[in-house]
JSON list of C-alpha atoms in Angstrom, two decimals:
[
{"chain": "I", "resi": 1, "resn": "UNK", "atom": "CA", "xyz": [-55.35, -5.12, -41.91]},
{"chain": "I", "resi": 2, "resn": "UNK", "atom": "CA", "xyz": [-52.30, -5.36, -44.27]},
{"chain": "I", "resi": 3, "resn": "UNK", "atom": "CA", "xyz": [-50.91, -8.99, -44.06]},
{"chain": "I", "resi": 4, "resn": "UNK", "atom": "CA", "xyz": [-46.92, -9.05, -44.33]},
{"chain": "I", "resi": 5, "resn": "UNK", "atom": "CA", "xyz": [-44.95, -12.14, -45.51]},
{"chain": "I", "resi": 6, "resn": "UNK", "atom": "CA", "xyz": [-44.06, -14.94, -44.08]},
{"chain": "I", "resi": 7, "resn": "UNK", "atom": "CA", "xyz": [-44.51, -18.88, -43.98]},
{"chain": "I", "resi": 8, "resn": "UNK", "atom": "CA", "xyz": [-44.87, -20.26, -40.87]},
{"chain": "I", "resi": 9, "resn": "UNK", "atom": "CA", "xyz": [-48.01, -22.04, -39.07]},
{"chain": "I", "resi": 10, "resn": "UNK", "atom": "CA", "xyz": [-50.04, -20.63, -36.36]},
{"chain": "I", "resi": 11, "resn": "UNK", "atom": "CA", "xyz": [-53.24, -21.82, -34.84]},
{"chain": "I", "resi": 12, "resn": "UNK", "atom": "CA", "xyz": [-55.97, -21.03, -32.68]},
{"chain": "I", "resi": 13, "resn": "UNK", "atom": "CA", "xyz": [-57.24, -23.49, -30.49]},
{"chain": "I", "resi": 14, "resn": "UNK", "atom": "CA", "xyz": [-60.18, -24.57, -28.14]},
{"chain": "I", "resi": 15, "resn": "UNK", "atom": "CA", "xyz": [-59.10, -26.32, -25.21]},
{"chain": "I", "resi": 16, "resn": "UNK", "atom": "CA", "xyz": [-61.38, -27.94, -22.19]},
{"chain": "I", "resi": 17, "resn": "UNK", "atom": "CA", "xyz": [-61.03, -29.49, -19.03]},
{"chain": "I", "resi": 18, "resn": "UNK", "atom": "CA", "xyz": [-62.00, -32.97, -18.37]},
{"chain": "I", "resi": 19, "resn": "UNK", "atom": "CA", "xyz": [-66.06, -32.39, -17.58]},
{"chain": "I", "resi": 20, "resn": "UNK", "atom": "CA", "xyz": [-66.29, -29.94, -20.72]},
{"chain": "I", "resi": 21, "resn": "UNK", "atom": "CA", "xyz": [-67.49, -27.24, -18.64]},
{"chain": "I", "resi": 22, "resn": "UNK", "atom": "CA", "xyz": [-65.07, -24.47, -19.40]},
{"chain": "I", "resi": 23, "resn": "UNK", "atom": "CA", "xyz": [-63.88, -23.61, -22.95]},
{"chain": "I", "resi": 24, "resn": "UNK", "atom": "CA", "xyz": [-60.73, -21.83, -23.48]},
{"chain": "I", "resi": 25, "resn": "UNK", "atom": "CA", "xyz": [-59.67, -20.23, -26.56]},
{"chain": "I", "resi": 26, "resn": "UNK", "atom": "CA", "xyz": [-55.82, -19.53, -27.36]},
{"chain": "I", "resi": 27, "resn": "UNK", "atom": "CA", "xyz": [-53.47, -19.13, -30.17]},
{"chain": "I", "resi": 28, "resn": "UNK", "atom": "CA", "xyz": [-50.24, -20.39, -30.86]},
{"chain": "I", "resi": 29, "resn": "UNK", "atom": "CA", "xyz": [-47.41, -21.10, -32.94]},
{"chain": "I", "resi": 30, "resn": "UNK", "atom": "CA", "xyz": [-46.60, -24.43, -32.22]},
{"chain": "I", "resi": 31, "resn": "UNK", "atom": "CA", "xyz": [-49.88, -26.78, -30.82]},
{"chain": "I", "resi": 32, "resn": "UNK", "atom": "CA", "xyz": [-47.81, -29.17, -29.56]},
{"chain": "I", "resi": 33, "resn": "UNK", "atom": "CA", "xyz": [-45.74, -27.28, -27.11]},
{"chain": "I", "resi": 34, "resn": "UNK", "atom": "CA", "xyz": [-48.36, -25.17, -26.61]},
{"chain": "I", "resi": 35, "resn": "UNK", "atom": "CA", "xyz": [-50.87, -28.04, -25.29]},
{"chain": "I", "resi": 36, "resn": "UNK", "atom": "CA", "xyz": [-47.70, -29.76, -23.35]},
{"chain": "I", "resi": 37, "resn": "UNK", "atom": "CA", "xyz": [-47.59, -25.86, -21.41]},
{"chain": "I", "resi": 38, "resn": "UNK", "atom": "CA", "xyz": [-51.25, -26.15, -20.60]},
{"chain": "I", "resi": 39, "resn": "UNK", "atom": "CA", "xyz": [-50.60, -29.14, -18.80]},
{"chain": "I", "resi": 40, "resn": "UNK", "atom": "CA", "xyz": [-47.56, -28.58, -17.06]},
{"chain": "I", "resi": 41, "resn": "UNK", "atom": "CA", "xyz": [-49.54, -25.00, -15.95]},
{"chain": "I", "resi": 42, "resn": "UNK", "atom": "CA", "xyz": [-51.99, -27.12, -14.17]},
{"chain": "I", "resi": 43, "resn": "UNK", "atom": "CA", "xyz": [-49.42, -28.88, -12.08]},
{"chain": "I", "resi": 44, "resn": "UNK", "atom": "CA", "xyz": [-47.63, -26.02, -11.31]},
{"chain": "I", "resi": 45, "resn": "UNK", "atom": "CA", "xyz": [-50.41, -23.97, -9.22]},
{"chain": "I", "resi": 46, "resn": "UNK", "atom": "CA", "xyz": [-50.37, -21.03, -11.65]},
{"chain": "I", "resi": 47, "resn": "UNK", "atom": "CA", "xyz": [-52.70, -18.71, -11.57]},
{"chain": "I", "resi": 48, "resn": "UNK", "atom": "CA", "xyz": [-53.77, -18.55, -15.09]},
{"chain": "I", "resi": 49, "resn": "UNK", "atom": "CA", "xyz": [-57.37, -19.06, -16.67]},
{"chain": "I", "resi": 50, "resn": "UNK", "atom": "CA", "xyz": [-55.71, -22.65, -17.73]},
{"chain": "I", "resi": 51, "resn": "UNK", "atom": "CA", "xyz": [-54.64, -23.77, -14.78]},
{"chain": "I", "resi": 52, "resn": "UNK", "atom": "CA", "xyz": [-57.20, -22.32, -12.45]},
{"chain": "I", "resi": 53, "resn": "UNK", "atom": "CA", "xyz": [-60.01, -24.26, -14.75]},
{"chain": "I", "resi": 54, "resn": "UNK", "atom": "CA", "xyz": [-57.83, -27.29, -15.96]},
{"chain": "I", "resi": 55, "resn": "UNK", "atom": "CA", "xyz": [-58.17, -26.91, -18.98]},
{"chain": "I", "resi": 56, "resn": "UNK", "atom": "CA", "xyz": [-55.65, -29.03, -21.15]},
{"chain": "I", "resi": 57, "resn": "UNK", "atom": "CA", "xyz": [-57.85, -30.86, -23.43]},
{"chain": "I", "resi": 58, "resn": "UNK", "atom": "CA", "xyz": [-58.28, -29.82, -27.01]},
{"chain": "I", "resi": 59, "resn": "UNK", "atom": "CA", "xyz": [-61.42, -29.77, -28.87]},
{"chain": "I", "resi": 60, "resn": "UNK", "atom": "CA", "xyz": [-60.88, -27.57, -31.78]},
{"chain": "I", "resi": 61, "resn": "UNK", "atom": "CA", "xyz": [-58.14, -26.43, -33.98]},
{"chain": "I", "resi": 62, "resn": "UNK", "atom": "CA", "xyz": [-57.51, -23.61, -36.84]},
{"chain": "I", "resi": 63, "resn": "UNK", "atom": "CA", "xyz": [-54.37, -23.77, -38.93]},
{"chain": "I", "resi": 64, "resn": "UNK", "atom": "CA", "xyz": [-53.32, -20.26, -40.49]},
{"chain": "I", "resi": 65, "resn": "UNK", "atom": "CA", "xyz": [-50.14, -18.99, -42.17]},
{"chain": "I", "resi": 66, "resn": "UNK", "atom": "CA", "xyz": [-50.62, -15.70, -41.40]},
{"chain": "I", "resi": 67, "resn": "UNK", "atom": "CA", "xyz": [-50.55, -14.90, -37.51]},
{"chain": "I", "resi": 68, "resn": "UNK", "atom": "CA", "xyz": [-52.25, -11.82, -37.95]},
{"chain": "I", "resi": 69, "resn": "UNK", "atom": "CA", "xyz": [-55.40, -13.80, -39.55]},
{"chain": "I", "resi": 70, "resn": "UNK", "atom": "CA", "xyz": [-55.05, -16.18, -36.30]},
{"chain": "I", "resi": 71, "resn": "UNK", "atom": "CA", "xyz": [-55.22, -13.56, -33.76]},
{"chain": "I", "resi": 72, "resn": "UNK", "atom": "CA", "xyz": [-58.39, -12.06, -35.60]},
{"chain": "I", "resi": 73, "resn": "UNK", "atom": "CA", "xyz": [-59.75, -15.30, -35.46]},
{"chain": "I", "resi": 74, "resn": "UNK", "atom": "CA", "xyz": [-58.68, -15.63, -31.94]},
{"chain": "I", "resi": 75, "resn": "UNK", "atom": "CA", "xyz": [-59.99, -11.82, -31.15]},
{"chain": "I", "resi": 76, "resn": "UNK", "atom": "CA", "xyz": [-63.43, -13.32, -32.93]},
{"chain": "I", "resi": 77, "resn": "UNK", "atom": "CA", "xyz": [-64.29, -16.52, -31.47]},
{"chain": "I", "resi": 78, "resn": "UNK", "atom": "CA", "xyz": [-63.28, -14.96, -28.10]},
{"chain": "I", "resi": 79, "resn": "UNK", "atom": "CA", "xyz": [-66.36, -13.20, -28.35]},
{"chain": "I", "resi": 80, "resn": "UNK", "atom": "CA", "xyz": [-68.92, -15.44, -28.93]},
{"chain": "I", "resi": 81, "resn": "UNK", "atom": "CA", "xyz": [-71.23, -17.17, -26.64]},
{"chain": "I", "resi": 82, "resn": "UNK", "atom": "CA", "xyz": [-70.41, -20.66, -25.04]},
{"chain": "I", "resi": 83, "resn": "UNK", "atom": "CA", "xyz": [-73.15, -22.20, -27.36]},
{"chain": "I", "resi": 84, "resn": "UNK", "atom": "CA", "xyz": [-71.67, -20.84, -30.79]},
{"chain": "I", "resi": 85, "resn": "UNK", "atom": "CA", "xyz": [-68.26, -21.87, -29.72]},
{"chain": "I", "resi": 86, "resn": "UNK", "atom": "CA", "xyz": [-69.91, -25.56, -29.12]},
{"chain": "I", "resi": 87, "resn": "UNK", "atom": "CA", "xyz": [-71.21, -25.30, -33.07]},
{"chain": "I", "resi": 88, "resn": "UNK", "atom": "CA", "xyz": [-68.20, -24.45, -34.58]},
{"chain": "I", "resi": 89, "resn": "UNK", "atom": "CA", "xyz": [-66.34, -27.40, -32.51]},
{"chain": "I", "resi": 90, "resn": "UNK", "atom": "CA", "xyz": [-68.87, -29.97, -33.71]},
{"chain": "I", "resi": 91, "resn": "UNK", "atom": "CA", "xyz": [-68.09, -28.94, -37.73]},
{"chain": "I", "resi": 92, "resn": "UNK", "atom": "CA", "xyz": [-64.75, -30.78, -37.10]},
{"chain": "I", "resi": 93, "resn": "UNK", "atom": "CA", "xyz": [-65.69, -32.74, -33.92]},
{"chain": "I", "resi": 94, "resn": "UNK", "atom": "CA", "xyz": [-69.03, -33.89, -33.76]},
{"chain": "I", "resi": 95, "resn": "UNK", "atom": "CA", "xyz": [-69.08, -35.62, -30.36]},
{"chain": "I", "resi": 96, "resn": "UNK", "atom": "CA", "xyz": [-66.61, -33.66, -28.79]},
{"chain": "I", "resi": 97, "resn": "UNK", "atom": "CA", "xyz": [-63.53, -35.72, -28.30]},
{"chain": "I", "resi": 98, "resn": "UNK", "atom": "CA", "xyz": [-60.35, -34.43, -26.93]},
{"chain": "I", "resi": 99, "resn": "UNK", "atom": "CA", "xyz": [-58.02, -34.22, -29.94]},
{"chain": "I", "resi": 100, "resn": "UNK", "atom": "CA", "xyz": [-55.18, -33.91, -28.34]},
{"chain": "I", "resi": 101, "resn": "UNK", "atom": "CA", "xyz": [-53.51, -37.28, -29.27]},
{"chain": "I", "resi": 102, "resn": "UNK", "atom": "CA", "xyz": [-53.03, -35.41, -32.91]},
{"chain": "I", "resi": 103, "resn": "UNK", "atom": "CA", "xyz": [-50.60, -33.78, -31.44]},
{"chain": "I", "resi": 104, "resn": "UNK", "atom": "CA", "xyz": [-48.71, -35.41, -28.97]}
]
């Protein structure tokens, strides 16, 4: 895939919801915003994966500067099992804390 330029910041992210029992993967240019919509989803009675699951709490991040090398990484991690998503989380966050305060 050809990259073109640009500087900006994108990320993929892992979010949760408050038992850890559903993992949601999701990219973005802005985390912040992006974890604030998550939230306000939830109390809005959409219909989305987020808000049907409440899932609002972050548990891994990827920075890129290229959003076509985030949405391959999205496209990727997308489609791995529960379990390998849980091992990549713990090479930045170990016991699994919400992370979301790094943000907010």
């Amino acid at each position: 895939m050809e990259l073109s330029e640009g500087y900006h910041t994108y990320y993929i992210y892992i979010i949760t919801n408050k038992f850890k029992t559903v993992l949601y993967t999701g990219v973005t240019n802005n985390l912040r915003v992006r974890l604030i919509q998550h939230k306000e989803n939830i109390t809005a009675q959409n219909k989305s994966f987020a808000s049907k699951y409440n899932v609002e709490f972050l548990l891994y991040y990827e920075k890129f500067t290229w959003i076509q090398e985030a949405i391959m990484r999205e496209k990727e991690i997308k489609g791995w099992v529960r379990d390998k998503k849980i091992e990549l989380i713990k090479t930045i966050n170990p016991d699994l804390d919400f992370l979301n305060y790094l943000f907010l």
